[in-house]
XYZ file of C-alpha atoms in Angstrom:
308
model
C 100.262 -9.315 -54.636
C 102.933 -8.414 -52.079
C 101.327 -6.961 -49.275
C 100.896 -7.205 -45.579
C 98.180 -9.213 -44.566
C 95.562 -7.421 -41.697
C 93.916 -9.927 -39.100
C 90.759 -8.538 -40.739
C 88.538 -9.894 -43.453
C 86.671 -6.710 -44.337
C 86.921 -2.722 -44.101
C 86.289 -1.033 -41.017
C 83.828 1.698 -41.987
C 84.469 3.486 -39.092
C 87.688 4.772 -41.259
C 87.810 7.154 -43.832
C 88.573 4.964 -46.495
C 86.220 2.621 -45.401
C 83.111 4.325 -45.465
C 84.100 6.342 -48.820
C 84.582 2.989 -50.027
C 81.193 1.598 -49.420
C 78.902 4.593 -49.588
C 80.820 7.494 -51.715
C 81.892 6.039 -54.887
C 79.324 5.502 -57.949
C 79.603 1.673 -58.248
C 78.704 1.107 -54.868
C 75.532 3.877 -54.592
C 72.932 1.130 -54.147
C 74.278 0.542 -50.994
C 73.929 3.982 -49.827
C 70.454 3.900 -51.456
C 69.401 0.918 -49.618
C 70.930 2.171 -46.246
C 69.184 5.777 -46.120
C 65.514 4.231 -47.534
C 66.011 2.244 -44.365
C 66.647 4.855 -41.835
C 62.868 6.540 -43.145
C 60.510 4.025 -41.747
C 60.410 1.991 -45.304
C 59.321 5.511 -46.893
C 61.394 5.461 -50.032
C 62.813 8.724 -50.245
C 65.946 7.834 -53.001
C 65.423 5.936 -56.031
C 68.395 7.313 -57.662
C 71.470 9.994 -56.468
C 74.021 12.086 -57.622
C 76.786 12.545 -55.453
C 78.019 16.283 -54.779
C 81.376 17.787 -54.048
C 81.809 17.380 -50.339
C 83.908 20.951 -49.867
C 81.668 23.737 -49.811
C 82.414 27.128 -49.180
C 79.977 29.812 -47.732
C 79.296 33.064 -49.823
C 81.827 35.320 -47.652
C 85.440 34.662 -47.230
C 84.684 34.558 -43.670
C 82.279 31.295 -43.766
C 84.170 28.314 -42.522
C 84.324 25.435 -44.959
C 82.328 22.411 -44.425
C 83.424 19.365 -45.141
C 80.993 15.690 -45.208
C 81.828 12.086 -45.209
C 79.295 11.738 -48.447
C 76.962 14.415 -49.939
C 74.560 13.571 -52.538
C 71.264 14.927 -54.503
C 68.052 12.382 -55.357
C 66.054 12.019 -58.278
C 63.496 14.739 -57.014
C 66.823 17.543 -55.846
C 66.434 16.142 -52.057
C 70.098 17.216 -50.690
C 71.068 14.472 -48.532
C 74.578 14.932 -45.979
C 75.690 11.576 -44.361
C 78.658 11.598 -41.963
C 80.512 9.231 -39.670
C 80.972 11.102 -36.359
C 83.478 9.181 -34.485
C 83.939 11.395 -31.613
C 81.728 13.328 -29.278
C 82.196 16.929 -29.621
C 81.289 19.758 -27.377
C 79.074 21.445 -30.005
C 77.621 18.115 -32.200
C 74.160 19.539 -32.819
C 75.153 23.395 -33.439
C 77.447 21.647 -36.376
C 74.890 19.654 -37.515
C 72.658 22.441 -37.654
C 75.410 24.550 -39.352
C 76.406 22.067 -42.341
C 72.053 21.834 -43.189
C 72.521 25.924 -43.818
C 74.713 25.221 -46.848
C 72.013 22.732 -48.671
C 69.698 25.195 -47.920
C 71.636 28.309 -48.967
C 72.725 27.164 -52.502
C 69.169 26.774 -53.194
C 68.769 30.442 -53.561
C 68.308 31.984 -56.664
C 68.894 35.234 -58.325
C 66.094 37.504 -59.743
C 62.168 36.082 -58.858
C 62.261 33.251 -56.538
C 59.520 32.251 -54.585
C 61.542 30.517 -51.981
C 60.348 27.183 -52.180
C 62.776 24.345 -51.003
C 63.712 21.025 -51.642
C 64.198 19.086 -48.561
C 67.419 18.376 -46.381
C 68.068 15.138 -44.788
C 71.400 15.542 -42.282
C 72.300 11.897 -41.470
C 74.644 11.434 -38.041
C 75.892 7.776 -37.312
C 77.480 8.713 -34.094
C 79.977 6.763 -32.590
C 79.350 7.854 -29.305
C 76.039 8.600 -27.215
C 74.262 11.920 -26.563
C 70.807 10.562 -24.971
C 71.991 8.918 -21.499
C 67.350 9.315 -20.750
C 67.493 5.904 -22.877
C 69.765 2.942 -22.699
C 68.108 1.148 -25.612
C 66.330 4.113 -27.803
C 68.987 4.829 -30.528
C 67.518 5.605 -33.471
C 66.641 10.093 -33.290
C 64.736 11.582 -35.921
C 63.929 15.509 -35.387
C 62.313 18.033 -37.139
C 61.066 21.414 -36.570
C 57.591 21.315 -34.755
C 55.267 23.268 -32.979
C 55.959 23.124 -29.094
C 52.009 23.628 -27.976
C 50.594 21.455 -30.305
C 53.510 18.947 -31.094
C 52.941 18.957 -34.691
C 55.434 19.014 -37.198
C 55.909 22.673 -38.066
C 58.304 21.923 -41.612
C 59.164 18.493 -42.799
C 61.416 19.427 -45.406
C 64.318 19.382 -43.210
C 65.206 16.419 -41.372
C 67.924 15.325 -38.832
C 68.984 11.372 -38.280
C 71.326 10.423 -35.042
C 72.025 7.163 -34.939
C 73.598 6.355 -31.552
C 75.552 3.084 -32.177
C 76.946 2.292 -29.269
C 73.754 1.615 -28.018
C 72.926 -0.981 -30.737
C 73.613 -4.761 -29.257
C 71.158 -6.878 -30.814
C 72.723 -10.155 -32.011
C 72.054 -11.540 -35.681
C 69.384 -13.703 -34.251
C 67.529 -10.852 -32.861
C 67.504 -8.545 -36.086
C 64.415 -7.323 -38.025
C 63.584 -5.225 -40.969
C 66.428 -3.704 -43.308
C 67.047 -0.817 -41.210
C 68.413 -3.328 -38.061
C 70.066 -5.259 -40.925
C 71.997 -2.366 -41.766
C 73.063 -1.116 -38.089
C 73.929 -4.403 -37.793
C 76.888 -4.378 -40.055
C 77.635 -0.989 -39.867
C 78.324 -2.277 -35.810
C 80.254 -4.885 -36.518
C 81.489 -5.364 -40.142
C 85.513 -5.328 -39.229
C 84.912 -8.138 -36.906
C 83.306 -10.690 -39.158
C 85.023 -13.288 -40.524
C 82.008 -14.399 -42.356
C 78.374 -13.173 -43.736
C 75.898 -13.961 -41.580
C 73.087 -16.073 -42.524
C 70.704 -13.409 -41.462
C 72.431 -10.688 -44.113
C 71.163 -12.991 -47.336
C 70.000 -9.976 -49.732
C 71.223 -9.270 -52.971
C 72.260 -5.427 -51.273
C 74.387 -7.470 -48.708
C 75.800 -9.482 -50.838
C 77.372 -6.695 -53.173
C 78.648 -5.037 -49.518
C 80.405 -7.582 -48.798
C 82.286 -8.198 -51.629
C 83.678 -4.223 -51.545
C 83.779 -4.565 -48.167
C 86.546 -7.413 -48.697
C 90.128 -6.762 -48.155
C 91.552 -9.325 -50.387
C 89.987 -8.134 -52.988
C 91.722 -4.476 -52.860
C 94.292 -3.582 -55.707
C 97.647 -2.789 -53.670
C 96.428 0.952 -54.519
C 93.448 0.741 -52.282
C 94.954 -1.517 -49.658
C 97.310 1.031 -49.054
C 95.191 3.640 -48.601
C 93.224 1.508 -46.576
C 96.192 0.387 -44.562
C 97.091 4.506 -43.880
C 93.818 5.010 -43.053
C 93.192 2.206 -40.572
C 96.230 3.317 -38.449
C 94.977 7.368 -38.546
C 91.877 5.857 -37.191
C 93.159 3.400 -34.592
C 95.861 6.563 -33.552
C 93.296 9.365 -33.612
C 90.673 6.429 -31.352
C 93.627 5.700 -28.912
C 93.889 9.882 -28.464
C 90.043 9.727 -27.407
C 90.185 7.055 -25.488
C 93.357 8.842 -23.489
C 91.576 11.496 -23.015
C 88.293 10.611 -22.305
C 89.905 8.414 -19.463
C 91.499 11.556 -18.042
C 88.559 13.260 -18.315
C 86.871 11.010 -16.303
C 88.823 10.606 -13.954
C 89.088 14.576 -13.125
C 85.230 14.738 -12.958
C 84.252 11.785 -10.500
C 86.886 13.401 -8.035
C 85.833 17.145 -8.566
C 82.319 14.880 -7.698
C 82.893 12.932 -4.942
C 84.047 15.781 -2.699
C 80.908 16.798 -1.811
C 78.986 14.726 0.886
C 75.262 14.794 0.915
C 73.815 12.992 -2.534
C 72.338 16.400 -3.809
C 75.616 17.891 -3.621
C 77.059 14.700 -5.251
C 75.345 14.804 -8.195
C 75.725 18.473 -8.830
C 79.568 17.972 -8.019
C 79.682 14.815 -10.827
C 77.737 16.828 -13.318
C 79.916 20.001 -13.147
C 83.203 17.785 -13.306
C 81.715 15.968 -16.393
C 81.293 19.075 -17.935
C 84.617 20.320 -16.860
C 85.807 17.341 -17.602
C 84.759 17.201 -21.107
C 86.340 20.803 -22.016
C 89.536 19.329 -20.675
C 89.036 16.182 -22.800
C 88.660 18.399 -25.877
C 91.992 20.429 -25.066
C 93.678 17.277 -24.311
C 92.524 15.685 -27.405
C 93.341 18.939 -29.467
C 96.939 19.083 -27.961
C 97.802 15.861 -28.641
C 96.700 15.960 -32.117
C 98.614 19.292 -32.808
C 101.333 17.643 -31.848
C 100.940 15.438 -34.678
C 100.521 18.118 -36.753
C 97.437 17.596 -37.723
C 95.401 20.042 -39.911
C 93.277 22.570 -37.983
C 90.293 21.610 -39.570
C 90.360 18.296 -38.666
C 91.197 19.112 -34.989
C 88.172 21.329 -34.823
C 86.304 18.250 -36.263
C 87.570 15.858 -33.388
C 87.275 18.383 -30.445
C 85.046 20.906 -31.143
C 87.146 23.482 -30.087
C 87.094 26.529 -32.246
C 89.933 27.581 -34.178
C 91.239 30.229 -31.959
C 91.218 27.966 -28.740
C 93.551 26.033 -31.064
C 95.685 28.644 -32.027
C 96.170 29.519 -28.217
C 97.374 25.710 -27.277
């Protein structure tokens, strides 16, 4: 087939393509089986799922749309959102918390309902960190629960962050599925071979979709288009994120005693990350970019958009 060869033997499922190729298409749902059962402890929560339409709209024409990476329905109506965050946003956690109300909203029926719920599992695999407590503790799963007596107040709705910058353990080092998993999630595009330690059946399937060569030209080209939105839109963070930086640790260091310091560093972080956001929302208007997915990389609203 005439196409130009990538340095790479297999997707990068850090790109759109990528992950929609291993975890949102029918023939490949046992992998997306397999990965969430491992996120819950061994606690097999899917046995089967349905995938959903990922573009839901709230009941008003003034609900924003949300849009996931893969949204899907188990055997036992369990809604169940994964998404690939690749940037960190101002407002992470008030979206998360946002996209659960839709799950939860369609469940509502007309005429006698008792208001009993199926549970909602939001799934985060953050490429970025949010926890800087914990260099090594990577792996977040919150509930609702009762602040006196720390008991879980409802368990049918569930968040999962998983931090991945903070996962480093080499293939000699990993145990249990869920570490197997992380594992190539961390580091799939740089392979240039399965590792010994990867030898189940699940793994094996992965890493024949995860295979380049194996792509009709179709898919390689969408692959190819999406690779080089992803490597564009990463080189925009990274710009930024440098600048913002950079603003913050002077804004910091201007102040002399170490009390001072530290309040100095943290309010040039924080200044530093709104500027980040604009910078990374200019740049990618400038692209023209859809809104939507600008408010998806920055966090900026729609209006602070509008106003660039």
């Amino acid at each position: 087939m005439d196409r130009r060869e990538l340095s790479d033997r297999y997707v990068n499922p850090y790109t759109d393509f990528g992950f929609k190729k291993l975890f949102g298409t029918e023939i490949n749902k046992d992998l997306l089986i397999s990965f969430i059962n491992s996120l819950l402890h061994g606690k097999e929560v899917v046995k089967d799922l349905t995938y959903l339409n990922t573009e839901h709209l709230g009941t008003g024409e003034a609900d924003r749309k949300a849009v996931f990476d893969v949204y899907c329905e188990n055997e036992k109506g369990e809604k169940i959102l994964v998404e690939m965050q690749r940037g960190e946003q101002q407002f992470f956690k008030d979206r998360s918390l946002y996209y659960a109300t839709f799950p939860i909203r369609e469940q509502g029926q007309k005429g006698e309902w008792d208001y009993r719920l199926k549970a909602v599992y939001v799934i985060g695999i953050l490429n970025f960190t949010f926890d800087e407590q914990s260099d090594d503790f990577y792996h977040h799963e919150v509930k609702l629960m009762d602040t006196r007596s720390k008991e879980v107040f409802y368990d049918k709705l569930t968040f999962i962050y998983l931090e991945m910058p903070k996962f480093n353990k080499s293939e000699e080092e990993l145990n249990g599925m869920f570490e197997k998993w992380l594992f190539v999630l961390r580091n799939l595009s740089r392979l240039m071979e399965r590792p010994k330690a990867l030898q189940e059946r699940i793994f094996t399937k992965l890493f024949e979709a995860a295979e380049i060569a194996k792509f009709t030209k179709t898919e390689y080209d969408s692959y190819e288009e999406s690779l080089k939105t992803y490597r564009d839109w990463k080189n925009t963070i990274d710009t930024a994120e440098l600048k913002g930086e950079k603003k913050g640790f002077k804004k910091g260091e201007k102040i002399g005693i170490e009390k001072g310091r530290k309040e100095g560093l943290e309010k040039g972080r924080k200044e530093g990350a709104k500027e980040k956001a604009i910078e990374i929302a200019k740049q990618l208007k400038a692209e023209s970019v859809p809104v939507g997915i600008i408010i998806k990389c920055s966090g900026l609203s729609e209006e602070e958009i509008n106003s660039l």
